[in-house]
Amino acid sequence: MKVTQVLAEAKETIISFEILPPTKGKSIESIYNHLNPLMEFNPAFINVTYHRAEQVFKKRSDGNFERVEIRKRPGTVGICAALMNKYKVEAIPHLICGGFSKEETENALIDLDFLGIKNVLALRGDAAANEKFFNSHPNGHRYAEDLVKQIVTLNNGHYMEEDIIDGAKTDFCIGIAGYPEKHFESPNMDTDIYYLKRKIDFGAHYVTTQLFFRNEHYYNYVAKCKENGIMVPIIPGLKPLTNKKQLTTIPRVFNIEVPVELYNEMMKAKTDADCEQVGTEWLLHQCRDLLKNNVPVLHFYTLGKPQVIYNVLKQLF
Ligand code: FAD
């Protein structure tokens, strides 16, 4: 079922999760072990992230170095198929522009369509590990809006090869990313929302947000989106803070604020268990407030400590 349909039929706030493919060498069991306890809460869908190849230097036997491409977390599409099969849940693969030519994107979409996948999250992706700024594939897309356009084109049955007439229409529901604290490359929130609106005008159906620790960021963002004519569902992304190291890594990686109250509580924590308790209580408080405000979905980034999310959900439902 499409996310938009799930949301239209939902009588109350629904639950969803995001997972990362395991690092290469680990089995699908690591995903099941991660998700099994969380399935108790009947998520309506599970997102699976996509990780582009990285270029690394490897030492050859002659002592010289050569540049090779490696993918540390392959398996997005396979995991989606496995989750749909095992849990009978909608799986949402993330699709990125980075590293993909338009033709490779089209072929990836055909694979997803043949697997019966009805939803995709269309993203630009970040700069490759060895690059400072995002560079698109020479024959790929520069912005997520171009990827959205390509998916819509395929939904209309138009393929890149012009001699394909009466092409089968795909039927993807298209999610996109939004940033309650602004995307880090955007000069200001108004500009960021202008480009968000373009993605929707080109055919995206809903927005999933970057994580945030202060709900006011989300509420203000939703209000500003509405003021700018964005009426699609905006799904809040949530993640617990579970250790002191994240006080510096999370702002750096996700370009978001750690509120001073949360920072102070975390700094007072003495043990790992104390840190997790602080993170659990903060997330619980965020969720209670979001539920009171009738958000369509509580979408949890489960990386790291799924048991914290389990404990929060157990106290909520
Ligand atoms: P875009 O919408 O293309 O925006 C990128 C920047 O360009 C923004 O500053 C925007 O304002 C600006 N912009 C957009 N269109 C234009 C235009 N036409 N002209 C000029 N400026 C423009 N990354 C991964 O690699 N894999 C994942 O699985 C993944 N999952 C994610 C899931 C969520 C919910 C979120 C919020 C992010 C995820 N990311 C993922 C990270 C994401 O790829 C990065 O944040 C990336 O830097 C931006 O992606 P985007 O789709 O928002 O890009």
Coordinates of C-alpha atoms and ligand atoms in Angstrom, one line a residue:
M1 CA 0.0 0.0 0.0
K2 CA 1.2 3.5 -0.7
V3 CA 2.2 5.7 2.2
T4 CA -0.4 8.3 1.2
Q5 CA -3.2 5.6 1.3
V6 CA -2.0 4.3 4.7
L7 CA -2.2 7.9 6.0
A8 CA -5.6 8.6 4.4
E9 CA -7.0 5.4 6.1
A10 CA -5.3 5.8 9.5
K11 CA -7.6 6.6 12.4
E12 CA -4.7 7.5 14.7
T13 CA -1.0 8.2 14.6
I14 CA 0.9 5.4 13.0
I15 CA 4.4 4.0 13.7
S16 CA 7.2 3.6 11.2
F17 CA 10.9 2.8 11.3
E18 CA 14.1 3.5 9.4
I19 CA 17.0 1.0 9.3
L20 CA 20.4 0.9 7.6
P21 CA 21.6 -2.1 5.7
P22 CA 24.3 -3.9 7.8
T23 CA 27.9 -3.4 6.9
K24 CA 29.1 -5.9 4.2
G25 CA 29.9 -9.3 5.7
K26 CA 27.0 -9.3 8.1
S27 CA 23.9 -11.5 7.5
I28 CA 20.2 -10.5 7.1
E29 CA 19.7 -12.0 10.5
S30 CA 21.3 -8.9 12.0
I31 CA 18.4 -6.9 10.5
Y32 CA 15.8 -9.4 11.8
N33 CA 17.4 -9.3 15.3
H34 CA 17.3 -5.5 15.2
L35 CA 13.7 -5.4 14.1
N36 CA 12.0 -8.4 15.7
P37 CA 11.2 -6.8 19.0
L38 CA 10.1 -3.6 17.3
M39 CA 7.6 -5.4 15.1
E40 CA 5.4 -5.7 18.2
F41 CA 4.3 -2.1 17.5
N42 CA 3.0 -2.9 14.0
P43 CA 4.9 -0.4 11.9
A44 CA 3.0 0.6 8.8
F45 CA 6.2 0.9 6.9
I46 CA 10.0 0.5 7.2
N47 CA 12.4 2.7 5.3
V48 CA 15.8 1.2 4.3
T49 CA 18.6 3.7 3.6
Y50 CA 20.9 3.7 0.6
H51 CA 24.6 4.1 0.9
R52 CA 26.7 5.1 -2.2
A53 CA 30.1 3.7 -3.0
E54 CA 33.2 5.3 -1.5
Q55 CA 36.5 5.6 -3.1
V56 CA 39.4 4.4 -1.0
F57 CA 43.1 3.8 -1.5
K58 CA 44.3 0.2 -1.1
K59 CA 47.9 -0.9 -1.0
R60 CA 48.9 -3.2 -3.8
S61 CA 51.4 -6.0 -3.4
D62 CA 54.0 -3.9 -5.3
G63 CA 53.7 -1.2 -2.5
N64 CA 51.8 1.3 -4.7
F65 CA 48.3 2.4 -3.9
E66 CA 45.3 2.1 -6.1
R67 CA 42.0 3.9 -5.9
V68 CA 39.1 1.4 -5.6
E69 CA 35.4 1.8 -5.1
I70 CA 33.8 0.0 -2.2
R71 CA 30.2 -0.2 -0.9
K72 CA 30.2 -0.7 2.8
R73 CA 26.4 -1.1 3.1
P74 CA 25.0 -2.7 0.0
G75 CA 21.7 -4.6 0.0
T76 CA 18.9 -1.9 0.2
V77 CA 16.7 -3.5 -2.4
G78 CA 17.3 -7.0 -1.1
I79 CA 16.5 -6.0 2.4
C80 CA 13.2 -4.4 1.3
A81 CA 12.2 -7.5 -0.5
A82 CA 13.1 -9.7 2.5
L83 CA 11.2 -7.4 5.0
M84 CA 8.1 -7.5 2.8
N85 CA 8.3 -11.2 2.6
K86 CA 9.0 -11.9 6.3
Y87 CA 6.9 -9.3 8.0
K88 CA 4.3 -8.5 5.4
V89 CA 5.1 -4.8 5.9
E90 CA 5.6 -2.0 3.3
A91 CA 9.3 -1.4 2.8
I92 CA 10.5 1.9 1.4
P93 CA 13.9 1.9 -0.3
H94 CA 15.8 5.2 -0.4
L95 CA 16.9 6.2 -3.8
I96 CA 19.6 8.7 -4.3
C97 CA 21.0 10.8 -7.2
G98 CA 24.7 10.5 -6.1
G99 CA 26.6 7.9 -8.1
F100 CA 23.6 7.0 -10.4
S101 CA 23.2 7.8 -14.1
K102 CA 19.7 8.4 -15.2
E103 CA 19.7 5.0 -17.0
E104 CA 20.8 3.2 -13.8
T105 CA 18.1 5.0 -11.9
E106 CA 15.5 3.9 -14.4
N107 CA 16.7 0.3 -14.2
A108 CA 16.6 0.5 -10.4
L109 CA 13.0 1.7 -10.5
I110 CA 12.1 -1.1 -12.8
D111 CA 13.6 -3.6 -10.3
L112 CA 11.6 -2.0 -7.5
D113 CA 8.4 -2.0 -9.6
F114 CA 8.8 -5.7 -10.4
L115 CA 9.3 -6.5 -6.7
G116 CA 5.9 -4.9 -5.9
I117 CA 7.5 -2.0 -4.1
K118 CA 5.0 0.9 -4.1
N119 CA 6.9 3.6 -2.2
V120 CA 10.3 5.3 -2.6
L121 CA 12.1 8.1 -0.8
A122 CA 13.7 10.3 -3.4
L123 CA 16.9 12.0 -2.2
R124 CA 19.9 13.7 -3.6
G125 CA 22.4 12.1 -1.2
D126 CA 25.4 13.7 0.3
A127 CA 28.9 14.4 -1.1
A128 CA 30.9 11.2 -1.6
A129 CA 33.4 10.5 1.3
N130 CA 36.3 11.8 -0.8
E131 CA 34.6 15.0 -2.0
K132 CA 33.9 18.3 -0.3
F133 CA 30.7 19.1 -2.2
F134 CA 28.1 17.0 -3.9
N135 CA 28.9 16.1 -7.5
S136 CA 26.4 14.4 -9.6
H137 CA 27.1 11.5 -12.0
P138 CA 28.0 13.0 -15.4
N139 CA 24.7 11.6 -16.7
G140 CA 22.8 11.8 -13.4
H141 CA 20.7 14.2 -11.4
R142 CA 21.9 17.3 -9.6
Y143 CA 19.0 17.7 -7.2
A144 CA 16.3 15.4 -5.7
E145 CA 13.7 17.3 -7.7
D146 CA 15.2 15.9 -10.9
L147 CA 14.9 12.4 -9.5
V148 CA 11.3 13.1 -8.5
K149 CA 10.7 14.2 -12.1
Q150 CA 12.2 11.0 -13.5
I151 CA 10.0 8.8 -11.2
V152 CA 6.9 10.8 -12.3
T153 CA 7.9 10.3 -15.9
L154 CA 8.1 6.5 -15.4
N155 CA 4.8 6.6 -13.5
N156 CA 3.4 8.0 -16.7
G157 CA 4.8 5.1 -18.7
H158 CA 7.6 7.1 -20.4
Y159 CA 11.0 5.4 -20.6
M160 CA 14.3 6.9 -21.6
E161 CA 14.4 4.9 -24.8
E162 CA 12.1 6.8 -27.0
D163 CA 11.2 3.8 -29.2
I164 CA 9.4 2.3 -26.2
I165 CA 5.7 3.1 -26.9
D166 CA 2.9 2.1 -24.5
G167 CA 5.5 1.5 -21.8
A168 CA 4.1 -0.1 -18.5
K169 CA 3.3 2.6 -16.0
T170 CA 4.9 2.3 -12.6
D171 CA 2.9 3.6 -9.7
F172 CA 5.3 4.9 -7.1
C173 CA 4.3 7.0 -4.1
I174 CA 7.2 9.5 -3.8
G175 CA 8.5 10.7 -0.4
I176 CA 11.1 13.4 -0.1
A177 CA 13.3 14.8 2.6
G178 CA 12.6 18.0 4.6
Y179 CA 14.7 19.9 7.2
P180 CA 12.9 21.5 10.2
E181 CA 16.2 23.3 11.0
K182 CA 17.0 24.0 7.3
H183 CA 19.3 22.0 5.0
F184 CA 22.9 22.9 5.7
E185 CA 23.6 24.1 2.2
S186 CA 20.5 26.4 2.0
P187 CA 21.2 30.1 2.6
N188 CA 18.0 30.4 4.7
M189 CA 14.7 28.6 5.5
D190 CA 12.6 30.4 2.9
T191 CA 14.9 29.3 0.1
D192 CA 14.9 25.7 1.4
I193 CA 11.1 25.7 1.6
Y194 CA 11.0 27.2 -1.9
Y195 CA 12.9 24.1 -3.2
L196 CA 10.9 21.8 -1.1
K197 CA 7.7 23.1 -2.7
R198 CA 9.2 22.6 -6.2
K199 CA 9.8 18.9 -5.3
I200 CA 6.1 18.6 -4.4
D201 CA 5.0 20.6 -7.5
F202 CA 7.0 18.2 -9.6
G203 CA 5.1 15.3 -8.1
A204 CA 6.3 14.2 -4.6
H205 CA 3.5 13.1 -2.3
Y206 CA 4.8 13.5 1.2
V207 CA 7.8 14.7 3.3
T208 CA 9.8 12.9 5.9
T209 CA 11.9 15.2 8.1
Q210 CA 15.4 15.1 9.3
L211 CA 15.6 14.3 13.0
F212 CA 15.1 17.0 15.6
F213 CA 15.2 17.2 19.4
R214 CA 13.0 20.2 19.8
N215 CA 9.4 19.8 18.6
E216 CA 9.0 23.5 18.1
H217 CA 11.4 23.2 15.1
Y218 CA 8.9 20.7 13.6
Y219 CA 5.8 22.7 14.4
N220 CA 7.3 25.9 13.0
Y221 CA 8.4 24.1 9.9
V222 CA 5.0 22.5 9.3
A223 CA 3.4 26.0 9.8
K224 CA 5.8 27.6 7.4
C225 CA 5.3 24.9 4.8
K226 CA 1.5 25.5 5.0
E227 CA 2.0 29.2 4.6
N228 CA 3.9 28.4 1.4
G229 CA 1.2 26.2 0.1
I230 CA 2.7 22.8 1.0
M231 CA -0.3 20.7 2.0
V232 CA 1.2 17.1 1.8
P233 CA 1.8 15.1 5.0
I234 CA 5.0 16.0 6.8
I235 CA 6.3 13.0 8.8
P236 CA 8.5 13.8 11.8
G237 CA 11.8 11.9 12.1
L238 CA 12.8 10.9 15.6
K239 CA 16.0 9.5 17.1
P240 CA 17.1 9.1 20.7
L241 CA 20.3 10.6 21.9
T242 CA 22.0 7.7 23.9
N243 CA 25.5 8.7 24.7
K244 CA 27.8 11.8 25.3
K245 CA 29.7 11.4 22.1
Q246 CA 26.6 12.1 20.1
L247 CA 26.5 15.6 21.7
T248 CA 29.1 16.6 19.1
T249 CA 28.7 14.0 16.3
I250 CA 24.9 14.5 15.8
P251 CA 25.1 18.3 15.2
R252 CA 28.1 17.8 12.9
V253 CA 26.6 15.0 10.9
F254 CA 22.9 16.1 10.8
N255 CA 23.4 19.9 11.2
I256 CA 20.8 20.1 13.9
E257 CA 20.7 21.6 17.4
V258 CA 21.0 19.6 20.7
P259 CA 18.9 21.7 23.1
V260 CA 20.7 23.0 26.1
E261 CA 18.4 21.2 28.5
L262 CA 19.1 17.9 26.9
Y263 CA 22.8 18.7 26.7
N264 CA 22.9 19.5 30.4
E265 CA 21.0 16.4 31.5
M266 CA 23.3 14.2 29.3
M267 CA 26.4 15.8 30.8
K268 CA 25.1 15.0 34.3
A269 CA 24.7 11.3 33.5
K270 CA 27.4 9.1 35.0
T271 CA 27.0 5.7 33.4
D272 CA 25.9 4.4 29.9
A273 CA 22.7 3.4 31.5
D274 CA 22.1 6.9 32.8
C275 CA 22.7 8.3 29.3
E276 CA 20.2 6.0 27.8
Q277 CA 17.7 6.9 30.5
V278 CA 18.1 10.6 29.7
G279 CA 17.7 9.8 25.9
T280 CA 14.6 7.7 26.6
E281 CA 12.9 10.3 28.7
W282 CA 13.6 13.1 26.2
L283 CA 12.2 11.0 23.3
L284 CA 9.2 9.9 25.4
H285 CA 8.4 13.6 26.1
Q286 CA 8.8 14.5 22.5
C287 CA 6.5 11.7 21.4
R288 CA 3.8 12.5 23.9
D289 CA 3.8 16.1 22.8
L290 CA 3.7 15.0 19.1
L291 CA 0.8 12.6 19.7
K292 CA -1.1 15.3 21.5
N293 CA -0.7 17.4 18.4
N294 CA -2.0 14.6 16.2
V295 CA 1.0 14.1 14.0
P296 CA 0.3 11.6 11.2
V297 CA 3.3 9.3 12.0
L298 CA 6.0 8.8 14.6
H299 CA 8.9 7.8 12.4
F300 CA 11.9 6.4 14.3
Y301 CA 15.5 6.3 13.1
T302 CA 16.4 3.0 14.8
L303 CA 20.1 2.9 14.2
G304 CA 22.2 2.2 17.3
K305 CA 19.9 1.5 20.2
P306 CA 16.6 0.0 19.0
Q307 CA 15.8 -1.1 22.6
V308 CA 15.6 2.6 23.6
I309 CA 12.9 3.0 21.0
Y310 CA 11.3 -0.2 22.2
N311 CA 11.1 1.2 25.7
V312 CA 9.7 4.5 24.6
L313 CA 7.0 2.7 22.5
K314 CA 6.2 0.3 25.3
Q315 CA 5.5 3.3 27.6
L316 CA 3.4 5.1 24.9
F317 CA 1.2 2.2 23.8
Ligands
FAD1 P1 17.7 18.3 -2.4 O1 16.2 18.4 -2.3 O2 18.3 18.2 -3.8 O3 18.3 19.6 -1.7 C1 19.7 19.8 -1.5 C2 20.1 21.2 -1.3 O4 19.9 21.9 -2.6 C3 19.1 22.0 -0.4 O5 19.9 23.0 0.3 C4 18.1 22.6 -1.3 O6 17.5 23.7 -0.7 C5 18.9 22.9 -2.5 N1 18.1 22.8 -3.8 C6 17.2 21.8 -4.1 N2 16.8 22.0 -5.4 C7 17.5 23.0 -5.9 C8 17.6 23.7 -7.2 N3 16.8 23.3 -8.2 N4 18.5 24.7 -7.3 C9 19.3 25.1 -6.3 N5 19.2 24.6 -5.1 C10 18.4 23.5 -4.9 N6 21.4 10.3 2.3 C11 21.8 9.1 1.7 O7 22.9 9.1 1.1 N7 21.1 8.0 1.8 C12 19.9 7.9 2.5 O8 19.3 6.8 2.5 C13 19.4 9.1 3.1 N8 18.2 9.1 3.7 C14 17.7 10.3 4.2 C15 16.4 10.3 4.8 C16 15.9 11.4 5.3 C17 14.5 11.4 5.9 C18 16.7 12.6 5.3 C19 16.1 13.9 5.9 C20 17.9 12.7 4.7 C21 18.5 11.5 4.1 N9 19.7 11.4 3.5 C22 20.2 10.3 2.9 C23 20.5 12.7 3.5 C24 20.3 13.5 2.2 O9 20.7 12.8 1.1 C25 21.1 14.8 2.4 O10 20.6 15.6 3.4 C26 21.4 15.6 1.1 O11 22.4 16.6 1.5 C27 20.2 16.4 0.6 O12 19.3 15.6 0.1 P2 17.8 16.1 -0.4 O13 17.1 15.0 -1.1 O14 17.2 16.9 0.6 O15 18.4 17.2 -1.6

